[in-house]
mmCIF file of C-alpha atoms and ligand atoms in Angstrom:
data_model
loop_
_atom_site.group_PDB
_atom_site.id
_atom_site.type_symbol
_atom_site.label_atom_id
_atom_site.label_comp_id
_atom_site.label_asym_id
_atom_site.label_seq_id
_atom_site.Cartn_x
_atom_site.Cartn_y
_atom_site.Cartn_z
ATOM 1 C CA MET A 975 16.179 5.850 -22.140
ATOM 2 C CA LYS A 976 14.577 4.640 -18.925
ATOM 3 C CA GLN A 977 12.057 7.123 -17.554
ATOM 4 C CA VAL A 978 12.539 7.592 -13.825
ATOM 5 C CA TYR A 979 9.454 8.985 -12.196
ATOM 6 C CA LEU A 980 10.153 10.396 -8.754
ATOM 7 C CA ASP A 981 7.315 12.879 -8.390
ATOM 8 C CA ASN A 982 4.531 10.791 -6.887
ATOM 9 C CA ALA A 983 3.368 13.610 -4.621
ATOM 10 C CA ALA A 984 2.459 15.541 -7.790
ATOM 11 C CA THR A 985 0.586 12.670 -9.358
ATOM 12 C CA THR A 986 0.790 8.899 -9.746
ATOM 13 C CA SER A 987 0.552 6.445 -12.612
ATOM 14 C CA LEU A 988 -2.687 4.534 -13.130
ATOM 15 C CA ARG A 989 -2.652 0.957 -11.917
ATOM 16 C CA PRO A 990 -3.287 -1.491 -14.803
ATOM 17 C CA GLU A 991 -6.301 -2.952 -12.943
ATOM 18 C CA VAL A 992 -7.772 0.560 -12.736
ATOM 19 C CA ILE A 993 -7.324 1.143 -16.467
ATOM 20 C CA ALA A 994 -8.965 -2.228 -17.220
ATOM 21 C CA GLU A 995 -11.926 -1.428 -14.987
ATOM 22 C CA MET A 996 -12.338 2.028 -16.494
ATOM 23 C CA ILE A 997 -12.179 0.737 -20.071
ATOM 24 C CA LYS A 998 -14.842 -1.820 -19.227
ATOM 25 C CA VAL A 999 -17.132 0.903 -17.888
ATOM 26 C CA LEU A 1000 -16.373 3.239 -20.799
ATOM 27 C CA SER A 1001 -17.243 0.577 -23.338
ATOM 28 C CA GLU A 1002 -20.201 -1.047 -21.616
ATOM 29 C CA GLU A 1003 -21.771 1.433 -19.208
ATOM 30 C CA TYR A 1004 -22.840 4.486 -21.161
ATOM 31 C CA GLY A 1005 -26.093 5.004 -19.273
ATOM 32 C CA ASN A 1006 -26.843 8.173 -17.370
ATOM 33 C CA PRO A 1007 -27.006 7.188 -13.689
ATOM 34 C CA SER A 1008 -30.046 9.447 -13.271
ATOM 35 C CA SER A 1009 -32.067 7.562 -15.907
ATOM 36 C CA THR A 1010 -34.618 5.132 -14.512
ATOM 37 C CA TYR A 1011 -34.388 2.455 -17.236
ATOM 38 C CA ALA A 1012 -31.964 -0.485 -17.170
ATOM 39 C CA VAL A 1013 -28.723 1.074 -18.525
ATOM 40 C CA GLY A 1014 -29.204 4.043 -16.222
ATOM 41 C CA ARG A 1015 -29.874 1.817 -13.219
ATOM 42 C CA SER A 1016 -26.789 -0.205 -14.039
ATOM 43 C CA ALA A 1017 -24.609 2.938 -14.074
ATOM 44 C CA ARG A 1018 -26.237 4.082 -10.816
ATOM 45 C CA SER A 1019 -25.457 0.768 -9.149
ATOM 46 C CA LEU A 1020 -21.773 1.133 -10.114
ATOM 47 C CA ILE A 1021 -21.665 4.576 -8.536
ATOM 48 C CA GLU A 1022 -23.316 3.368 -5.349
ATOM 49 C CA ALA A 1023 -21.101 0.279 -5.092
ATOM 50 C CA SER A 1024 -18.056 2.545 -5.435
ATOM 51 C CA ARG A 1025 -19.354 4.843 -2.699
ATOM 52 C CA LYS A 1026 -19.999 1.895 -0.404
ATOM 53 C CA SER A 1027 -16.550 0.450 -0.945
ATOM 54 C CA ILE A 1028 -14.804 3.792 -0.231
ATOM 55 C CA ALA A 1029 -16.957 4.447 2.845
ATOM 56 C CA LYS A 1030 -16.318 0.965 4.255
ATOM 57 C CA GLN A 1031 -12.570 1.389 4.045
ATOM 58 C CA LEU A 1032 -12.748 4.671 5.979
ATOM 59 C CA ASN A 1033 -15.278 3.313 8.484
ATOM 60 C CA ALA A 1034 -17.755 5.963 7.343
ATOM 61 C CA SER A 1035 -21.300 5.697 6.102
ATOM 62 C CA SER A 1036 -21.976 5.810 2.337
ATOM 63 C CA SER A 1037 -24.189 8.854 2.746
ATOM 64 C CA GLU A 1038 -21.163 10.794 4.025
ATOM 65 C CA ILE A 1039 -19.173 10.377 0.800
ATOM 66 C CA ILE A 1040 -19.724 12.934 -1.983
ATOM 67 C CA PHE A 1041 -18.015 12.509 -5.347
ATOM 68 C CA ILE A 1042 -16.435 15.674 -6.678
ATOM 69 C CA SER A 1043 -13.930 16.578 -9.411
ATOM 70 C CA CYS A 1044 -10.731 17.012 -7.383
ATOM 71 C CA GLY A 1045 -9.077 17.999 -4.131
ATOM 72 C CA THR A 1046 -9.086 21.682 -5.012
ATOM 73 C CA GLU A 1047 -12.825 21.736 -5.589
ATOM 74 C CA ALA A 1048 -13.538 19.754 -2.426
ATOM 75 C CA ASN A 1049 -11.416 22.057 -0.259
ATOM 76 C CA ASN A 1050 -13.036 25.153 -1.761
ATOM 77 C CA TRP A 1051 -16.544 23.806 -1.350
ATOM 78 C CA ILE A 1052 -16.124 22.821 2.284
ATOM 79 C CA ILE A 1053 -14.421 26.045 3.342
ATOM 80 C CA ARG A 1054 -16.918 28.237 1.495
ATOM 81 C CA SER A 1055 -19.978 26.392 2.688
ATOM 82 C CA ALA A 1056 -18.774 26.203 6.297
ATOM 83 C CA VAL A 1057 -18.434 30.001 6.342
ATOM 84 C CA ARG A 1058 -21.581 30.766 4.368
ATOM 85 C CA ASP A 1059 -23.933 28.112 5.702
ATOM 86 C CA LEU A 1060 -22.620 27.003 9.095
ATOM 87 C CA GLN A 1061 -22.128 30.474 10.559
ATOM 88 C CA ILE A 1062 -18.354 30.214 10.867
ATOM 89 C CA LYS A 1063 -16.817 33.484 12.027
ATOM 90 C CA ARG A 1064 -13.181 32.447 12.183
ATOM 91 C CA ILE A 1065 -10.851 30.144 10.226
ATOM 92 C CA ILE A 1066 -7.734 28.803 11.881
ATOM 93 C CA THR A 1067 -5.287 27.370 9.374
ATOM 94 C CA SER A 1068 -1.531 27.354 8.737
ATOM 95 C CA LYS A 1069 0.688 29.072 6.208
ATOM 96 C CA MET A 1070 1.943 25.663 5.085
ATOM 97 C CA GLU A 1071 -1.391 24.572 3.596
ATOM 98 C CA HIS A 1072 -1.829 23.833 -0.080
ATOM 99 C CA HIS A 1073 -3.027 26.890 -1.988
ATOM 100 C CA ALA A 1074 -6.390 25.192 -2.483
ATOM 101 C CA VAL A 1075 -6.953 25.828 1.233
ATOM 102 C CA LEU A 1076 -4.874 28.942 1.780
ATOM 103 C CA TYR A 1077 -6.355 30.951 -1.087
ATOM 104 C CA ALA A 1078 -9.875 29.722 -0.359
ATOM 105 C CA ALA A 1079 -9.540 30.826 3.274
ATOM 106 C CA LYS A 1080 -8.178 34.246 2.221
ATOM 107 C CA GLN A 1081 -11.074 34.634 -0.193
ATOM 108 C CA MET A 1082 -13.542 33.975 2.643
ATOM 109 C CA GLN A 1083 -11.843 36.665 4.693
ATOM 110 C CA LYS A 1084 -12.392 39.097 1.803
ATOM 111 C CA GLU A 1085 -15.953 38.095 0.994
ATOM 112 C CA TYR A 1086 -17.378 37.369 4.438
ATOM 113 C CA ASP A 1087 -15.002 39.249 6.686
ATOM 114 C CA VAL A 1088 -14.239 36.104 8.698
ATOM 115 C CA GLU A 1089 -11.291 36.289 11.032
ATOM 116 C CA LEU A 1090 -8.268 34.417 9.681
ATOM 117 C CA GLU A 1091 -5.700 33.118 12.125
ATOM 118 C CA PHE A 1092 -2.554 31.145 11.442
ATOM 119 C CA VAL A 1093 -1.209 28.605 13.848
ATOM 120 C CA ASN A 1094 2.523 28.949 14.484
ATOM 121 C CA ILE A 1095 4.936 26.614 12.718
ATOM 122 C CA LEU A 1096 7.836 25.189 14.713
ATOM 123 C CA PRO A 1097 11.385 25.024 13.297
ATOM 124 C CA ASN A 1098 10.873 21.297 12.649
ATOM 125 C CA SER A 1099 7.931 22.155 10.304
ATOM 126 C CA GLU A 1100 5.227 20.868 12.660
ATOM 127 C CA ILE A 1101 2.386 23.039 13.862
ATOM 128 C CA ASP A 1102 2.594 24.352 17.419
ATOM 129 C CA TYR A 1103 -0.175 22.312 19.083
ATOM 130 C CA GLY A 1104 -0.007 24.498 22.198
ATOM 131 C CA HIS A 1105 -0.660 27.593 20.092
ATOM 132 C CA LEU A 1106 -3.591 25.876 18.392
ATOM 133 C CA GLU A 1107 -5.130 25.054 21.761
ATOM 134 C CA GLN A 1108 -4.587 28.611 22.918
ATOM 135 C CA LEU A 1109 -6.323 29.976 19.795
ATOM 136 C CA LEU A 1110 -9.203 27.568 20.278
ATOM 137 C CA GLY A 1111 -9.695 28.943 23.790
ATOM 138 C CA ASP A 1112 -11.566 31.936 22.277
ATOM 139 C CA GLU A 1113 -15.214 31.001 22.001
ATOM 140 C CA VAL A 1114 -15.798 32.052 18.378
ATOM 141 C CA PRO A 1115 -17.570 29.748 15.861
ATOM 142 C CA THR A 1116 -14.483 28.342 14.203
ATOM 143 C CA LEU A 1117 -13.398 26.150 11.317
ATOM 144 C CA VAL A 1118 -9.941 24.645 11.742
ATOM 145 C CA SER A 1119 -8.379 23.694 8.408
ATOM 146 C CA LEU A 1120 -5.088 21.824 8.672
ATOM 147 C CA MET A 1121 -3.612 19.340 6.256
ATOM 148 C CA HIS A 1122 -2.794 15.748 7.197
ATOM 149 C CA VAL A 1123 0.417 15.320 5.178
ATOM 150 C CA ASN A 1124 2.217 18.284 3.689
ATOM 151 C CA ASN A 1125 2.688 17.842 -0.065
ATOM 152 C CA GLU A 1126 6.113 19.494 -0.170
ATOM 153 C CA VAL A 1127 7.929 18.207 2.876
ATOM 154 C CA GLY A 1128 5.763 15.331 4.111
ATOM 155 C CA THR A 1129 5.220 16.693 7.622
ATOM 156 C CA GLU A 1130 2.411 14.706 9.201
ATOM 157 C CA LEU A 1131 -0.254 16.201 11.434
ATOM 158 C CA ASP A 1132 -1.406 14.303 14.516
ATOM 159 C CA LEU A 1133 -4.913 13.965 13.111
ATOM 160 C CA LYS A 1134 -6.476 12.426 16.214
ATOM 161 C CA ARG A 1135 -4.946 15.037 18.516
ATOM 162 C CA VAL A 1136 -6.255 17.952 16.433
ATOM 163 C CA ALA A 1137 -9.659 16.337 15.943
ATOM 164 C CA ASP A 1138 -10.015 15.792 19.707
ATOM 165 C CA LEU A 1139 -8.929 19.367 20.411
ATOM 166 C CA CYS A 1140 -11.468 20.736 17.936
ATOM 167 C CA GLN A 1141 -14.200 18.570 19.402
ATOM 168 C CA LYS A 1142 -13.340 19.739 22.919
ATOM 169 C CA HIS A 1143 -13.603 23.383 21.809
ATOM 170 C CA GLN A 1144 -16.615 22.814 19.544
ATOM 171 C CA ALA A 1145 -14.752 23.906 16.433
ATOM 172 C CA LEU A 1146 -15.361 22.271 13.072
ATOM 173 C CA PHE A 1147 -12.332 20.471 11.700
ATOM 174 C CA HIS A 1148 -11.554 20.207 7.978
ATOM 175 C CA CYS A 1149 -8.493 18.203 7.032
ATOM 176 C CA ASP A 1150 -6.948 18.213 3.576
ATOM 177 C CA THR A 1151 -6.051 14.533 3.371
ATOM 178 C CA VAL A 1152 -5.162 14.589 -0.343
ATOM 179 C CA GLN A 1153 -1.629 13.312 0.310
ATOM 180 C CA SER A 1154 -2.555 10.678 2.875
ATOM 181 C CA VAL A 1155 -5.759 9.028 1.679
ATOM 182 C CA GLY A 1156 -4.903 5.694 0.081
ATOM 183 C CA LYS A 1157 -1.480 5.730 1.753
ATOM 184 C CA THR A 1158 -2.347 5.370 5.418
ATOM 185 C CA GLU A 1159 -5.244 4.002 7.459
ATOM 186 C CA ILE A 1160 -7.904 6.537 8.435
ATOM 187 C CA ASP A 1161 -10.723 5.436 10.727
ATOM 188 C CA LEU A 1162 -13.430 8.071 10.694
ATOM 189 C CA LYS A 1163 -15.334 6.509 13.620
ATOM 190 C CA GLU A 1164 -12.200 6.784 15.716
ATOM 191 C CA ILE A 1165 -11.208 10.302 14.599
ATOM 192 C CA PRO A 1166 -13.857 12.995 15.056
ATOM 193 C CA VAL A 1167 -12.850 15.047 12.014
ATOM 194 C CA ASP A 1168 -15.783 16.792 10.288
ATOM 195 C CA PHE A 1169 -14.537 16.961 6.704
ATOM 196 C CA ILE A 1170 -11.809 15.249 4.735
ATOM 197 C CA VAL A 1171 -11.004 15.359 1.021
ATOM 198 C CA ALA A 1172 -9.318 13.020 -1.451
ATOM 199 C CA SER A 1173 -8.107 13.094 -5.026
ATOM 200 C CA ALA A 1174 -7.844 9.829 -6.976
ATOM 201 C CA HIS A 1175 -4.787 10.782 -9.029
ATOM 202 C CA LYS A 1176 -2.680 10.807 -5.880
ATOM 203 C CA PHE A 1177 -3.363 7.123 -5.217
ATOM 204 C CA HIS A 1178 -2.940 5.626 -8.705
ATOM 205 C CA GLY A 1179 -6.458 6.461 -9.838
ATOM 206 C CA PRO A 1180 -7.659 8.787 -12.614
ATOM 207 C CA LYS A 1181 -7.394 12.567 -12.669
ATOM 208 C CA GLY A 1182 -10.531 14.679 -12.499
ATOM 209 C CA ILE A 1183 -12.212 12.769 -9.681
ATOM 210 C CA GLY A 1184 -12.076 12.863 -5.911
ATOM 211 C CA PHE A 1185 -14.376 12.711 -2.947
ATOM 212 C CA ALA A 1186 -15.296 14.650 0.140
ATOM 213 C CA PHE A 1187 -16.307 13.120 3.455
ATOM 214 C CA ILE A 1188 -18.934 15.285 5.160
ATOM 215 C CA ARG A 1189 -19.835 14.035 8.631
ATOM 216 C CA LYS A 1190 -23.562 13.439 8.961
ATOM 217 C CA ASN A 1191 -24.522 16.289 11.260
ATOM 218 C CA ASN A 1192 -22.857 18.996 9.134
ATOM 219 C CA VAL A 1193 -25.305 20.131 6.501
ATOM 220 C CA LEU A 1194 -23.373 21.867 3.754
ATOM 221 C CA LYS A 1195 -24.973 23.619 0.813
ATOM 222 C CA PRO A 1196 -23.809 23.291 -2.793
ATOM 223 C CA MET A 1197 -21.281 25.521 -4.484
ATOM 224 C CA ILE A 1198 -22.806 24.991 -7.926
ATOM 225 C CA PHE A 1199 -26.479 24.545 -8.714
ATOM 226 C CA GLY A 1200 -28.174 22.209 -11.140
ATOM 227 C CA GLY A 1201 -29.316 18.626 -10.899
ATOM 228 C CA GLU A 1202 -29.932 16.344 -7.975
ATOM 229 C CA GLN A 1203 -26.730 14.340 -8.354
ATOM 230 C CA GLU A 1204 -24.785 13.727 -5.151
ATOM 231 C CA LYS A 1205 -27.861 14.740 -3.112
ATOM 232 C CA GLY A 1206 -27.806 18.085 -4.929
ATOM 233 C CA MET A 1207 -24.440 18.836 -3.308
ATOM 234 C CA ARG A 1208 -22.487 18.409 -6.518
ATOM 235 C CA ALA A 1209 -24.743 18.739 -9.555
ATOM 236 C CA GLY A 1210 -23.671 17.420 -12.959
ATOM 237 C CA THR A 1211 -23.893 14.013 -14.640
ATOM 238 C CA GLU A 1212 -21.549 11.635 -12.868
ATOM 239 C CA ALA A 1213 -18.428 10.433 -14.694
ATOM 240 C CA VAL A 1214 -19.093 6.771 -13.978
ATOM 241 C CA HIS A 1215 -15.746 5.507 -15.316
ATOM 242 C CA GLN A 1216 -13.865 7.997 -13.124
ATOM 243 C CA VAL A 1217 -15.788 7.062 -10.007
ATOM 244 C CA VAL A 1218 -15.334 3.331 -10.624
ATOM 245 C CA GLY A 1219 -11.631 3.855 -11.403
ATOM 246 C CA MET A 1220 -11.172 5.791 -8.175
ATOM 247 C CA ALA A 1221 -12.928 3.124 -6.101
ATOM 248 C CA LYS A 1222 -10.779 0.411 -7.691
ATOM 249 C CA ALA A 1223 -7.564 2.346 -7.050
ATOM 250 C CA PHE A 1224 -8.672 2.978 -3.473
ATOM 251 C CA GLU A 1225 -9.477 -0.676 -2.873
ATOM 252 C CA ILE A 1226 -6.113 -1.869 -4.230
ATOM 253 C CA SER A 1227 -4.209 0.809 -2.284
ATOM 254 C CA TYR A 1228 -5.604 -0.548 0.973
ATOM 255 C CA ASP A 1229 -5.370 -4.231 0.004
ATOM 256 C CA LYS A 1230 -1.672 -3.749 -0.673
ATOM 257 C CA LEU A 1231 -0.955 -1.061 1.883
ATOM 258 C CA ASP A 1232 1.302 -3.015 4.253
ATOM 259 C CA GLU A 1233 3.489 -4.490 1.559
ATOM 260 C CA GLU A 1234 3.744 -1.301 -0.500
ATOM 261 C CA ARG A 1235 4.391 0.915 2.503
ATOM 262 C CA GLU A 1236 7.224 -1.327 3.600
ATOM 263 C CA HIS A 1237 8.756 -1.170 0.130
ATOM 264 C CA ILE A 1238 8.463 2.624 -0.075
ATOM 265 C CA GLN A 1239 9.902 3.085 3.429
ATOM 266 C CA GLU A 1240 12.899 1.035 2.406
ATOM 267 C CA ILE A 1241 13.324 3.094 -0.793
ATOM 268 C CA LYS A 1242 13.135 6.330 1.183
ATOM 269 C CA LYS A 1243 15.866 5.136 3.561
ATOM 270 C CA TYR A 1244 18.002 4.049 0.616
ATOM 271 C CA CYS A 1245 17.541 7.411 -1.127
ATOM 272 C CA GLN A 1246 18.416 9.366 2.009
ATOM 273 C CA SER A 1247 21.550 7.331 2.670
ATOM 274 C CA LYS A 1248 22.680 7.669 -0.973
ATOM 275 C CA LEU A 1249 22.142 11.430 -0.837
ATOM 276 C CA GLN A 1250 24.220 11.524 2.335
ATOM 277 C CA GLU A 1251 27.007 9.689 0.520
ATOM 278 C CA VAL A 1252 27.044 12.256 -2.312
ATOM 279 C CA TYR A 1253 26.622 15.285 -0.067
ATOM 280 C CA PRO A 1254 27.994 14.471 3.401
ATOM 281 C CA ASP A 1255 26.512 17.655 4.866
ATOM 282 C CA VAL A 1256 23.119 17.279 3.206
ATOM 283 C CA LYS A 1257 20.030 18.414 5.132
ATOM 284 C CA PHE A 1258 16.509 17.132 4.822
ATOM 285 C CA ASN A 1259 13.753 19.720 5.079
ATOM 286 C CA GLY A 1260 10.962 19.137 7.562
ATOM 287 C CA ASN A 1261 10.884 16.995 10.636
ATOM 288 C CA GLN A 1262 12.913 13.819 11.015
ATOM 289 C CA THR A 1263 10.068 11.358 10.645
ATOM 290 C CA GLY A 1264 8.119 12.890 7.718
ATOM 291 C CA PHE A 1265 5.628 10.852 5.705
ATOM 292 C CA TYR A 1266 7.085 7.714 4.182
ATOM 293 C CA ASN A 1267 6.813 8.605 0.493
ATOM 294 C CA ILE A 1268 8.401 12.083 0.453
ATOM 295 C CA VAL A 1269 11.962 13.341 0.840
ATOM 296 C CA ASN A 1270 12.639 17.051 0.546
ATOM 297 C CA VAL A 1271 16.343 17.645 0.321
ATOM 298 C CA LEU A 1272 18.243 20.895 0.720
ATOM 299 C CA LEU A 1273 21.059 20.813 -1.824
ATOM 300 C CA PRO A 1274 24.352 22.279 -0.729
ATOM 301 C CA MET A 1275 25.017 24.091 -4.024
ATOM 302 C CA SER A 1276 24.413 27.397 -5.784
ATOM 303 C CA GLU A 1277 21.174 28.296 -7.577
ATOM 304 C CA GLU A 1278 22.950 28.199 -10.971
ATOM 305 C CA LYS A 1279 24.351 24.775 -10.345
ATOM 306 C CA ALA A 1280 20.949 23.570 -9.180
ATOM 307 C CA SER A 1281 19.234 24.924 -12.313
ATOM 308 C CA MET A 1282 21.806 23.116 -14.419
ATOM 309 C CA MET A 1283 21.188 19.973 -12.448
ATOM 310 C CA LEU A 1284 17.418 20.136 -12.892
ATOM 311 C CA PHE A 1285 17.982 20.562 -16.619
ATOM 312 C CA GLN A 1286 20.300 17.544 -16.616
ATOM 313 C CA LEU A 1287 17.801 15.470 -14.663
ATOM 314 C CA ASP A 1288 15.088 16.291 -17.169
ATOM 315 C CA MET A 1289 17.387 15.503 -20.111
ATOM 316 C CA LYS A 1290 18.108 12.123 -18.562
ATOM 317 C CA GLY A 1291 14.399 11.326 -18.187
ATOM 318 C CA ILE A 1292 14.228 11.850 -14.429
ATOM 319 C CA ALA A 1293 11.133 13.534 -13.037
ATOM 320 C CA VAL A 1294 11.580 15.256 -9.694
ATOM 321 C CA SER A 1295 10.095 18.440 -8.396
ATOM 322 C CA ARG A 1296 11.558 21.646 -7.148
ATOM 323 C CA GLY A 1297 9.316 22.590 -4.229
ATOM 324 C CA SER A 1298 5.656 21.874 -4.800
ATOM 325 C CA ALA A 1299 4.464 20.402 -8.111
ATOM 326 C CA CYS A 1300 1.926 23.126 -8.492
ATOM 327 C CA GLN A 1301 4.820 25.599 -8.178
ATOM 328 C CA SER A 1302 7.230 24.007 -10.610
ATOM 329 C CA GLY A 1303 8.555 26.591 -13.011
ATOM 330 C CA SER A 1304 8.051 29.294 -10.413
ATOM 331 C CA GLN A 1305 11.132 31.113 -9.192
ATOM 332 C CA LYS A 1306 9.512 32.271 -5.958
ATOM 333 C CA PRO A 1307 10.708 30.483 -2.820
ATOM 334 C CA SER A 1308 8.266 27.850 -1.663
ATOM 335 C CA HIS A 1309 5.636 29.237 0.723
ATOM 336 C CA VAL A 1310 6.029 26.047 2.753
ATOM 337 C CA LEU A 1311 9.812 26.150 3.146
ATOM 338 C CA SER A 1312 9.601 29.898 3.883
ATOM 339 C CA GLU A 1313 7.730 29.035 7.064
ATOM 340 C CA PHE A 1314 10.536 27.207 8.804
ATOM 341 C CA LEU A 1315 13.859 27.525 6.963
ATOM 342 C CA ASN A 1316 16.268 30.303 7.873
ATOM 343 C CA GLU A 1317 17.170 32.969 5.286
ATOM 344 C CA THR A 1318 20.414 31.259 4.279
ATOM 345 C CA ASP A 1319 18.871 27.840 3.727
ATOM 346 C CA LEU A 1320 15.902 29.341 1.922
ATOM 347 C CA LYS A 1321 18.260 30.729 -0.714
ATOM 348 C CA LYS A 1322 19.648 27.256 -1.365
ATOM 349 C CA PRO A 1323 17.887 24.975 -3.836
ATOM 350 C CA SER A 1324 15.596 22.239 -2.542
ATOM 351 C CA LEU A 1325 14.410 19.158 -4.359
ATOM 352 C CA ARG A 1326 11.341 17.068 -3.614
ATOM 353 C CA VAL A 1327 11.654 13.384 -4.397
ATOM 354 C CA SER A 1328 8.522 11.291 -3.888
ATOM 355 C CA PHE A 1329 8.095 7.557 -4.293
ATOM 356 C CA SER A 1330 5.499 4.921 -5.054
ATOM 357 C CA HIS A 1331 5.333 1.128 -5.001
ATOM 358 C CA GLU A 1332 6.810 1.240 -8.520
ATOM 359 C CA THR A 1333 10.003 3.030 -7.464
ATOM 360 C CA THR A 1334 13.105 0.823 -7.473
ATOM 361 C CA ARG A 1335 16.626 1.096 -6.056
ATOM 362 C CA GLU A 1336 17.774 1.364 -9.651
ATOM 363 C CA ASP A 1337 15.692 4.545 -10.063
ATOM 364 C CA ILE A 1338 17.461 6.027 -7.058
ATOM 365 C CA ASP A 1339 20.872 4.983 -8.418
ATOM 366 C CA ILE A 1340 20.108 6.737 -11.729
ATOM 367 C CA LEU A 1341 19.128 9.890 -9.839
ATOM 368 C CA ILE A 1342 22.262 9.772 -7.729
ATOM 369 C CA ASP A 1343 24.481 9.235 -10.804
ATOM 370 C CA VAL A 1344 23.142 12.397 -12.400
ATOM 371 C CA LEU A 1345 23.511 14.363 -9.183
ATOM 372 C CA GLN A 1346 27.117 13.222 -8.924
ATOM 373 C CA SER A 1347 27.882 14.131 -12.521
ATOM 374 C CA VAL A 1348 26.884 17.788 -12.144
HETATM 375 N N1 PLP B 1275 -4.158 19.403 -1.393
HETATM 376 C C1 PLP B 1275 -2.935 18.860 -1.403
HETATM 377 C C2 PLP B 1275 -2.233 18.616 -0.119
HETATM 378 C C3 PLP B 1275 -2.314 18.520 -2.615
HETATM 379 O O1 PLP B 1275 -1.102 17.973 -2.620
HETATM 380 C C4 PLP B 1275 -3.018 18.780 -3.820
HETATM 381 C C5 PLP B 1275 -2.378 18.489 -5.127
HETATM 382 O O2 PLP B 1275 -1.175 18.648 -5.301
HETATM 383 C C6 PLP B 1275 -4.297 19.328 -3.742
HETATM 384 C C7 PLP B 1275 -4.838 19.633 -2.520
HETATM 385 C C8 PLP B 1275 -5.101 19.596 -4.977
HETATM 386 O O3 PLP B 1275 -5.645 18.397 -5.450
HETATM 387 P P1 PLP B 1275 -6.178 18.263 -6.960
HETATM 388 O O4 PLP B 1275 -4.981 18.111 -7.809
HETATM 389 O O5 PLP B 1275 -7.014 17.028 -6.934
HETATM 390 O O6 PLP B 1275 -6.963 19.475 -7.239
#
């Protein structure tokens, strides 16, 4: 049975070149990067070359890239340290953020009594930029935390617009770029964002590794204490193979970006038109443009029928997600969809289908066949 993987917003497969590079490091580079003798220095040079390559692609400086275990950790660290160490008194975020941001922000409200404000969400799933500007009008030391691409519906933030607004109002800006890094160009000289985060498993790299970009003038303090690795910001012996694998995946993602993006855009269009054929009154959740690798479809059917369909899809080797990946299995309505769908639509089942360069028209046809058979 052909496995059809259509959940690339949850995680992605490893590129063969990444696996090869990681195996090479695992078998040949066992040194501790902190050791001063040759095998240690060799491991250190791999780490630093990886940092340089990632920084160059983002038009950042190497010293602004900190390796960390994942997107969740990076988001938590930045939000916590901004409040604790940069005298932030207010966080402005949205209710559509990933829980790694939402729960971290709520925790800061509990622990440090920071003010927590939510920017309004428009019916098309975008943030209300006017409301954000209005909130920023209050002269309180503020951290704005808004995601670049929403992991459930693909709504894309105007990163430059928000970064400029934050700069104008002297607010710090943290952007959860987990879904966009490796999939779209980000020029950090051009965009005055203070912090961004990435997770390698979202761009065909290994799990358990990511990075944070911390703009030079923002001096964060560590969340965990120990060694001097990552300038003391993220203590613990570096996983050299993970770092090298991430840098390789990142490099390939950008080398092939134009060609792969074009392919994925075409697949998305194909999938949407096929869904429209099966369900003439189908609706797509989120705004019309949405990010190019995600389709979130509102299925015009009952909950029971949808549960049966998800079971069928799984039986036929098709991986798709109901709502957010992190929520799969949960029966609660998605906290993202709850923000902009009306009560009636919220009760209907929604499916998230997300693509990669490996997705083919045949994969979509298999999905559509199963949907039609239920
Ligand atoms: N932020 C967003 C937008 C995500 O989609 C995810 C993962 O689904 C995360 C953060 C968490 O990243 P990680 O899996 O690396 O902890």
